[in-house]
Coordinates of C-alpha atoms and ligand atoms in Angstrom, one line a residue:
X844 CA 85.3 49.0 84.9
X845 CA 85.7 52.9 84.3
X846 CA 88.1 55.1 86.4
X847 CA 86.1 57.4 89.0
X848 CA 86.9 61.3 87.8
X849 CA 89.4 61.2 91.0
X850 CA 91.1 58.2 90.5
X851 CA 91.2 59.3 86.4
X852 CA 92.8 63.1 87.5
X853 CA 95.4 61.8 90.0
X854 CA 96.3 59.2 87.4
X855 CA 97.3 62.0 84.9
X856 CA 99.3 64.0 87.4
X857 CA 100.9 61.3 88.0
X858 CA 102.5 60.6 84.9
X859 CA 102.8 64.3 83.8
X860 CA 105.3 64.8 86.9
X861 CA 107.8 65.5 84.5
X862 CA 106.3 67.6 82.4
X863 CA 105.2 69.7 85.6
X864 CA 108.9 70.0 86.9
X865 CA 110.5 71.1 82.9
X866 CA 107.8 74.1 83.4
X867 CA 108.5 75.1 86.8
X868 CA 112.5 75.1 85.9
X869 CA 111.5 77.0 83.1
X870 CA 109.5 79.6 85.4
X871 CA 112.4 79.8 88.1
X872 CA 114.9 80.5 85.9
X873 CA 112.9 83.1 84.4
X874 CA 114.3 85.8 87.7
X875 CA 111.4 88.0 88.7
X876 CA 112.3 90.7 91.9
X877 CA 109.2 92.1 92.5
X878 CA 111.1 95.9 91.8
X879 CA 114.6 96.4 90.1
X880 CA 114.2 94.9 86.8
X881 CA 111.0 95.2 84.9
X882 CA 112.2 93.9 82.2
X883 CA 113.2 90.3 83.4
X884 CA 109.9 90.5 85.7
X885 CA 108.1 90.7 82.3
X886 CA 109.9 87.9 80.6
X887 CA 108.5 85.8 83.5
X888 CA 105.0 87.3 83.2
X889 CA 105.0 86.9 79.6
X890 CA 106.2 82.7 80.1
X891 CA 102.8 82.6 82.0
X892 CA 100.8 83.8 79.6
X893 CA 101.6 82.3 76.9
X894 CA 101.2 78.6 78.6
X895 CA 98.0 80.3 79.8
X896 CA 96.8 81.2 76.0
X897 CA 98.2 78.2 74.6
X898 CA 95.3 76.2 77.0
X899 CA 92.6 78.2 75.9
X900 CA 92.7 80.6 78.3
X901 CA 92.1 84.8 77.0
X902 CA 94.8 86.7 79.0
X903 CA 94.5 90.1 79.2
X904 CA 97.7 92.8 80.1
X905 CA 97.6 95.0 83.0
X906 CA 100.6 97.1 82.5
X907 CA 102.6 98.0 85.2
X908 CA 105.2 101.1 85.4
X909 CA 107.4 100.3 88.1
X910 CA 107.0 96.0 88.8
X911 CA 106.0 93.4 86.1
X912 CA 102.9 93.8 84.3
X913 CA 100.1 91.7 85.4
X914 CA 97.7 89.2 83.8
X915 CA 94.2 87.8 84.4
X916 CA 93.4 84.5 82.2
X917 CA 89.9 84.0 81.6
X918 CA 88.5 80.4 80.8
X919 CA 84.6 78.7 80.3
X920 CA 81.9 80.3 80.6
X921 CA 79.2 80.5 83.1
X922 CA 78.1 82.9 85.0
X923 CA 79.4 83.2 88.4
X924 CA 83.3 83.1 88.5
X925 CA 86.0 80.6 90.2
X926 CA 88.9 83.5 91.0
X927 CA 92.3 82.1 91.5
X928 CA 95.4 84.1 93.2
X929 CA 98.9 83.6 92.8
X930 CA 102.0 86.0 92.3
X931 CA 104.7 85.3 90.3
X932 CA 107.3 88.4 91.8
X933 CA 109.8 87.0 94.2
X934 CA 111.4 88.4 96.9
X935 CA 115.1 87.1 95.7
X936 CA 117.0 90.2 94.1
X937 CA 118.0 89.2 90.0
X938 CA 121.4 86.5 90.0
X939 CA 120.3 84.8 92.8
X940 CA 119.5 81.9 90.4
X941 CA 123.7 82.1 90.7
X942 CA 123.9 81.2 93.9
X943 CA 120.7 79.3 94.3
X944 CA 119.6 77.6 90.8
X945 CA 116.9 75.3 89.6
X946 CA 118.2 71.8 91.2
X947 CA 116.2 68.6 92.1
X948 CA 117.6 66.3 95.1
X949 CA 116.8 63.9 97.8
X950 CA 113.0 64.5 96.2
X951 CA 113.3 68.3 96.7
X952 CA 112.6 71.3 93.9
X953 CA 115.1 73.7 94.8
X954 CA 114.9 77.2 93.4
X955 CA 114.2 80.7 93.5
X956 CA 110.0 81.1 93.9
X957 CA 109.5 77.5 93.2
X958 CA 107.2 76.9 96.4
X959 CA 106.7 80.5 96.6
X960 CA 104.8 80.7 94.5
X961 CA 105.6 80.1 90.7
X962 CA 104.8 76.4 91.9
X963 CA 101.5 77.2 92.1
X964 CA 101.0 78.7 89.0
X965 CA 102.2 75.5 86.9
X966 CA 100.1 73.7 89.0
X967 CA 97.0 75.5 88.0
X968 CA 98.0 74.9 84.8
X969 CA 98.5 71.4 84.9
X970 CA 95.0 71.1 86.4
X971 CA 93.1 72.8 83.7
X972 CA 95.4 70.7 81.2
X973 CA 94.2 67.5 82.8
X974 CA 90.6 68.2 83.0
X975 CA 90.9 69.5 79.8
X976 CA 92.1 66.0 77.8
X977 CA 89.6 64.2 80.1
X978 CA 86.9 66.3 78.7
X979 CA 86.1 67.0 82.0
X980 CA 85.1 71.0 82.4
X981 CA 85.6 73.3 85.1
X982 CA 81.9 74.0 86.8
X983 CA 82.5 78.1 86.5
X984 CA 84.2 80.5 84.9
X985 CA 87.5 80.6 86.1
X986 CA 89.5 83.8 86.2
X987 CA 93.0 83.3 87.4
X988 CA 95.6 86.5 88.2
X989 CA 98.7 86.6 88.3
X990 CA 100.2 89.0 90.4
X991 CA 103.7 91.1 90.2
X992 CA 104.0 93.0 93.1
X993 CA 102.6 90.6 96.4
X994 CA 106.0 90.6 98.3
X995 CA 105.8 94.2 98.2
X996 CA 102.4 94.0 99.7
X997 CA 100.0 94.2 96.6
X998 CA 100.2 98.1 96.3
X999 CA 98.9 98.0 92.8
X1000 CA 97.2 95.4 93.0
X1001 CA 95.1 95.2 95.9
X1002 CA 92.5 96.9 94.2
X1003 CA 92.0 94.9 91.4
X1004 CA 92.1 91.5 93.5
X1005 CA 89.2 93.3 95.8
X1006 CA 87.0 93.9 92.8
X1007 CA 87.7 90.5 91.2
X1008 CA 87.1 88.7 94.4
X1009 CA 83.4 90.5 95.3
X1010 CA 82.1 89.5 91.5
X1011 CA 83.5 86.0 92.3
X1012 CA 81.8 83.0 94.3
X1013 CA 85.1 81.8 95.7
X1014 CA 88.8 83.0 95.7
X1015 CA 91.1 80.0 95.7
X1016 CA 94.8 81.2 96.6
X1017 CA 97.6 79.3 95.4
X1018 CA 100.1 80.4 97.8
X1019 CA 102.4 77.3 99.3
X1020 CA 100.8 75.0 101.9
X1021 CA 103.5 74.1 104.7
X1022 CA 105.4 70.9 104.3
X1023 CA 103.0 68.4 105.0
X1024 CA 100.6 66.9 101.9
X1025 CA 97.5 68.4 103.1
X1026 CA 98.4 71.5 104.6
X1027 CA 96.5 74.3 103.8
X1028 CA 96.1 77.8 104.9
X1029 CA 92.5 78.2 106.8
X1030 CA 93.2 81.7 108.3
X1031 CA 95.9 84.4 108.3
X1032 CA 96.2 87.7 110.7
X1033 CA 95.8 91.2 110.0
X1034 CA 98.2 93.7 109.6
X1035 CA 98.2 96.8 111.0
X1036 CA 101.4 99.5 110.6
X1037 CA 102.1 103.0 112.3
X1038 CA 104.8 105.5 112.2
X1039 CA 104.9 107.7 115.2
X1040 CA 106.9 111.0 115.1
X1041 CA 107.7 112.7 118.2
X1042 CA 107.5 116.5 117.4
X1043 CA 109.7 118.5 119.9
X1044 CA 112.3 120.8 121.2
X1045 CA 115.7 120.7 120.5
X1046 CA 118.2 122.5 122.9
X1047 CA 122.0 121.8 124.3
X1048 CA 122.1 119.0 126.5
X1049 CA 124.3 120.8 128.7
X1050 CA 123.9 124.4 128.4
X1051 CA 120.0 124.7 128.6
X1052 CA 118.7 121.1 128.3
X1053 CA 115.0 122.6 130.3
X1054 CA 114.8 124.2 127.0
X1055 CA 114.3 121.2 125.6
X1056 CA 111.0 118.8 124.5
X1057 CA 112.3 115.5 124.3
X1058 CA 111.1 113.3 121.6
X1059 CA 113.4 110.5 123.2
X1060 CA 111.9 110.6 126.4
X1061 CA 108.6 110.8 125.0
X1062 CA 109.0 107.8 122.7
X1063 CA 110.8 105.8 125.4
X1064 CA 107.2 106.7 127.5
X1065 CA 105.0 104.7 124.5
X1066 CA 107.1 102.0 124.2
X1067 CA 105.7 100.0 127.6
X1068 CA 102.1 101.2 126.6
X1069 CA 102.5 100.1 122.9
X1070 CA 104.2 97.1 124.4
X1071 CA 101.0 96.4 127.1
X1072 CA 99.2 95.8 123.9
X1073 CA 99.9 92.7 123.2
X1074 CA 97.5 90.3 123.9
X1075 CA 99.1 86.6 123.7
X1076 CA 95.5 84.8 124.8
X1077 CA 94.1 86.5 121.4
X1078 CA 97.4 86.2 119.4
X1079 CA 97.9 89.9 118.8
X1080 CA 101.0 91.2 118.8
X1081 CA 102.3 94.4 118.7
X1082 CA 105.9 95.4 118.1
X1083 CA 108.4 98.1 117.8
X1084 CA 110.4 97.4 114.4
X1085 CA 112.2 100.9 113.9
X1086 CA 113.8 103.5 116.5
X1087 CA 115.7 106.8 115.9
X1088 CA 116.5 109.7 117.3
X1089 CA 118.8 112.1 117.4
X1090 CA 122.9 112.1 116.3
X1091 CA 125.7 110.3 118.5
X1092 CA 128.4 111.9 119.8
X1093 CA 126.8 115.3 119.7
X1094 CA 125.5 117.2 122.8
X1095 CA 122.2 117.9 121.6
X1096 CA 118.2 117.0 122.8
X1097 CA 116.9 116.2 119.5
X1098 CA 113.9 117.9 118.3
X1099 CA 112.5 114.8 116.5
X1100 CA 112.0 111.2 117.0
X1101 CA 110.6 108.1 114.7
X1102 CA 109.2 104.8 115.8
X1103 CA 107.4 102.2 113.6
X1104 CA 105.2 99.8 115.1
X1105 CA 103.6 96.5 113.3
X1106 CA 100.6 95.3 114.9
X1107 CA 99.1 91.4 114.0
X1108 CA 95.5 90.1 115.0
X1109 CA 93.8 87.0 113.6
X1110 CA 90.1 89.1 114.3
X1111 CA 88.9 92.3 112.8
X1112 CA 87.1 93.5 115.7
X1113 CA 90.5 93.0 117.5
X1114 CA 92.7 94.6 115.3
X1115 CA 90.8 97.8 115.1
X1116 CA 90.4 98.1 119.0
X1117 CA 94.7 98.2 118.6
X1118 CA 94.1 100.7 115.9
X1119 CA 92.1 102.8 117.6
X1120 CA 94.4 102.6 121.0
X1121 CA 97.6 103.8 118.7
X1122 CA 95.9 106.3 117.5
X1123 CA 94.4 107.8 120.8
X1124 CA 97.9 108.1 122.1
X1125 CA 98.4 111.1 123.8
X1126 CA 102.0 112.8 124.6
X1127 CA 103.2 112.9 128.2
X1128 CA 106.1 114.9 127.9
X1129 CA 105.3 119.3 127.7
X1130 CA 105.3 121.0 124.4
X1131 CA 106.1 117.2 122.5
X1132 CA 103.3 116.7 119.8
X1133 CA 102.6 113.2 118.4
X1134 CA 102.1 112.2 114.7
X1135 CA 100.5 109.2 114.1
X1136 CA 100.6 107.8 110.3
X1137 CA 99.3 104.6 109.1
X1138 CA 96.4 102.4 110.0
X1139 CA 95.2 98.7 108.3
X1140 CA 97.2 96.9 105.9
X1141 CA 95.7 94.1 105.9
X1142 CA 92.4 92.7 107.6
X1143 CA 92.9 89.2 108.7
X1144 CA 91.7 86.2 106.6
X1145 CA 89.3 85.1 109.7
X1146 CA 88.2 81.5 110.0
X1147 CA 84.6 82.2 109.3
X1148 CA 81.5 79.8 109.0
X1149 CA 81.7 80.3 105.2
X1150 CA 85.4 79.8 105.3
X1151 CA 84.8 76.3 107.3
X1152 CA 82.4 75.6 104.8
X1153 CA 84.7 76.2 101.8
X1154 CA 87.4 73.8 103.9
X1155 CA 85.1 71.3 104.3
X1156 CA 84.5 70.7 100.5
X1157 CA 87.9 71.0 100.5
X1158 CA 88.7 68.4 102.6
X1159 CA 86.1 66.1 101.6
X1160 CA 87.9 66.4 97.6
X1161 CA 91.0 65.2 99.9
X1162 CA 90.2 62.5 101.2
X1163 CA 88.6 61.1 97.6
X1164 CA 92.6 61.2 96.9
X1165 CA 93.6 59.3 99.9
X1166 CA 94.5 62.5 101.8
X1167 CA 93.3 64.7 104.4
X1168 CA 93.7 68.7 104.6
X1169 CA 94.8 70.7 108.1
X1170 CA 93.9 74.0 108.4
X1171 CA 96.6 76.4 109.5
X1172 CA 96.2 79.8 111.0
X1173 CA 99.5 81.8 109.6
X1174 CA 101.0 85.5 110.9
X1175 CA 101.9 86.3 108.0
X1176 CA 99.6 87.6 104.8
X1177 CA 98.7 87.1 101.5
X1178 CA 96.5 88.6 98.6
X1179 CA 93.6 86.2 100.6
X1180 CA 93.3 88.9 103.2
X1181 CA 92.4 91.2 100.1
X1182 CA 89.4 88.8 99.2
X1183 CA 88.3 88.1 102.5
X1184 CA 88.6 91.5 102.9
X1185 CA 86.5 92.2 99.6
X1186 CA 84.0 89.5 101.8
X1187 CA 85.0 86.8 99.3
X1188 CA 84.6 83.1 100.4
X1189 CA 88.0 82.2 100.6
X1190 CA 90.8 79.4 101.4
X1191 CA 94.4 79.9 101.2
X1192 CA 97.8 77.6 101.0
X1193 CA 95.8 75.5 98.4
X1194 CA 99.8 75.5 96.3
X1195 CA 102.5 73.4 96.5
X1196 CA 104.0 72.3 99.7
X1197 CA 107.6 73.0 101.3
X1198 CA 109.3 74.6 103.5
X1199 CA 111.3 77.7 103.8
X1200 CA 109.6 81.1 101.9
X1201 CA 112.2 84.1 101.4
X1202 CA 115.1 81.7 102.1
X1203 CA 118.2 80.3 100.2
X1204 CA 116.4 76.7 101.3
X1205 CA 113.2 77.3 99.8
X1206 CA 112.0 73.6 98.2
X1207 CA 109.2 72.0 97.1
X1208 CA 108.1 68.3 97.7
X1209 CA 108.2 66.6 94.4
X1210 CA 105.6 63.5 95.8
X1211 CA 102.9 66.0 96.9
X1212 CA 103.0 67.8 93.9
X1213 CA 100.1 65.0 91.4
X1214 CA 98.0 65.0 94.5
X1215 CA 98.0 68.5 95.1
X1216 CA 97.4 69.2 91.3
X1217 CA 94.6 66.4 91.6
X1218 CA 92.8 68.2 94.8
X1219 CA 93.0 71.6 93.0
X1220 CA 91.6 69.7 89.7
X1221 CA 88.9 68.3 91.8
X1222 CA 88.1 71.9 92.8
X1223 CA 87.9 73.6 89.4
X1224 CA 85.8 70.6 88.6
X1225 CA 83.2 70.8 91.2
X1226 CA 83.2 74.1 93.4
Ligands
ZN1405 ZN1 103.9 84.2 98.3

């Protein structure tokens, strides 16, 4: 009797396990900060491509001045596009590998941007590898980026992934699930930041303090409004993160003060209707004059029919391996707000699993990792 294509895919990952751990120690030890050393970022980048090239894929450069260069890996043909996301910058400043190297215990992968999300990128690879010596094809063009600078918020980037994801029928993001095997990431909030400068009057705080426009007094005003915005029935939250003012132990009103506020909202509609209350803010003190910077980030990755949809399939793939997915709605962003933004079908957390991102604990589950290479196998091979 002959395999079913599932049963023949998990099969493979299975006994390539080891194979797919020697590659992801090779990636982690290859350090890549997102900014302060190029040139190590590179060597990283450059590891990816070549496995990339050496499956068939054509890789083209995107040079970068400031954070590793980025790549896009082209493979098949067809001609409506699979487009994959991941990031290979971490956010663990170079010799952390020192303090925190490549290690493999209690069935944990510890290391630097194992789960998050270097992980993900051997996993892609291992998927095409597999369908590959089964002779089994992707159904589309895939084009797969690899991203430098996503910790940093995808300055240079965010572009690029926008364009990519609108010529594309789906964006697939390889970010980490969480820690269970079929967590994935069904929706993420939107991010909204503002600076606020109070402009206004400096004076002696003893000598002629009605001379002055305070900027503290004026700030200390917003705070409650900014703070009546949050909206816990709708998940928005909106929060002071920076305060300053003035210099201690001097006797003076300042004549300027900063504030930075980060606003979160899981709906578009919602988000903008914080926007649009930030930026109607209006001083209450005399002769103080507000400056309002900033705006959108991020939209949120929204849980949308088409996004169900797309987690459906998704989930039905899962459960051919013995496995079912959970959707989970996350504050924090990725490059999928950039597609979903760019109005791209899109489902996120579709990487390894683990637990702890940015953190000295950060590990991946080594008995996820064949099914979770077979589910995004499955999806190259049918979406
Ligand atoms: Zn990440």
């Amino acid at each position: 009797m002959t395999m079913r294509d599932p049963n023949r895919i998990l099969a493979a990952a299975k006994e390539r396990l080891d194979r797919f751990l020697d590659l992801l120690r090779q990636a982690v030890e290859r350090e890549s900060p997102t900014y302060g050393d190029k040139q190590a970022s590179d060597a990283c980048g450059r590891f990816f491509q070549k496995l990339f090239e050496d499956l068939g894929c054509t890789v083209s450069v995107i040079r970068q001045p400031d954070c590793g260069d980025q790549y896009i890996a082209e493979y098949g043909d067809g001609p409506e596009s699979l487009f994959l996301v991941g990031h290979y910058d971490t956010v663990f400043p170079m010799g952390t590998l020192k303090t925190m190297p490549w290690r493999i215990e209690d069935g944990k992968a510890h290391g630097p941007g194992a789960l998050d999300m270097k992980g993900g990128f051997i996993q892609c690879w291992q998927a095409l590898a597999i369908l590959r010596d089964l002779g089994l094809p992707p159904k589309r063009k895939l084009r797969i980026f690899f991203n430098s600078d996503e910790e940093a918020g995808s300055p240079s980037s965010r572009e690029r992934i926008m364009a990519e994801a609108r010529s594309s029928m789906y964006s697939l993001i390889l970010e980490p699930g969480l820690k269970n095997l079929g967590d994935v990431k069904s929706s993420r909030s939107g991010r909204a930041v503002y600076k606020i400068i109070a402009h206004g009057r400096a004076a002696h705080s003893g000598i002629e303090p009605h001379k002055a426009a305070s900027p503290i007094l004026e700030l200390a005003r917003l705070i409650p409004a900014l703070d009546a915005l949050n909206t816990p029935a709708l998940k928005t939250t909106v929060a002071p993160t920076f305060l300053n003012a003035g210099v201690d132990n001097t006797a003076t009103i300042p004549g300027e003060g900063r504030l930075t506020v980060d606003v979160r909202c899981t709906v578009a509609e919602e988000l903008e209707r914080i926007c649009a209350a930030i930026e109607g803010l209006r001083p209450t003190v005399p002769d103080v004059r507000l400056e309002i910077i900033g705006g959108v980030e991020k939209a949120p990755l929204e849980y949308t029919e088409q996004n169900r949809a797309l987690f459906r399939r998704a989930d039905a793939l899962a459960r051919e391996l013995g496995f079912a997915l959970t959707g989970h709605a996350i504050g924090g962003g990725s490059d999928g707000n950039f597609t979903a933004m760019a109005g791209a079908v899109t489902l996120d957390g579709l990487g390894l699993t683990g637990e702890f991102s940015h953190n000295e604990k950060e590990y991946v589950v080594l008995e996820h990792i064949p099914l979770r290479v077979a589910l995004l196998a499955r999806l190259l091979q049918t979406l």
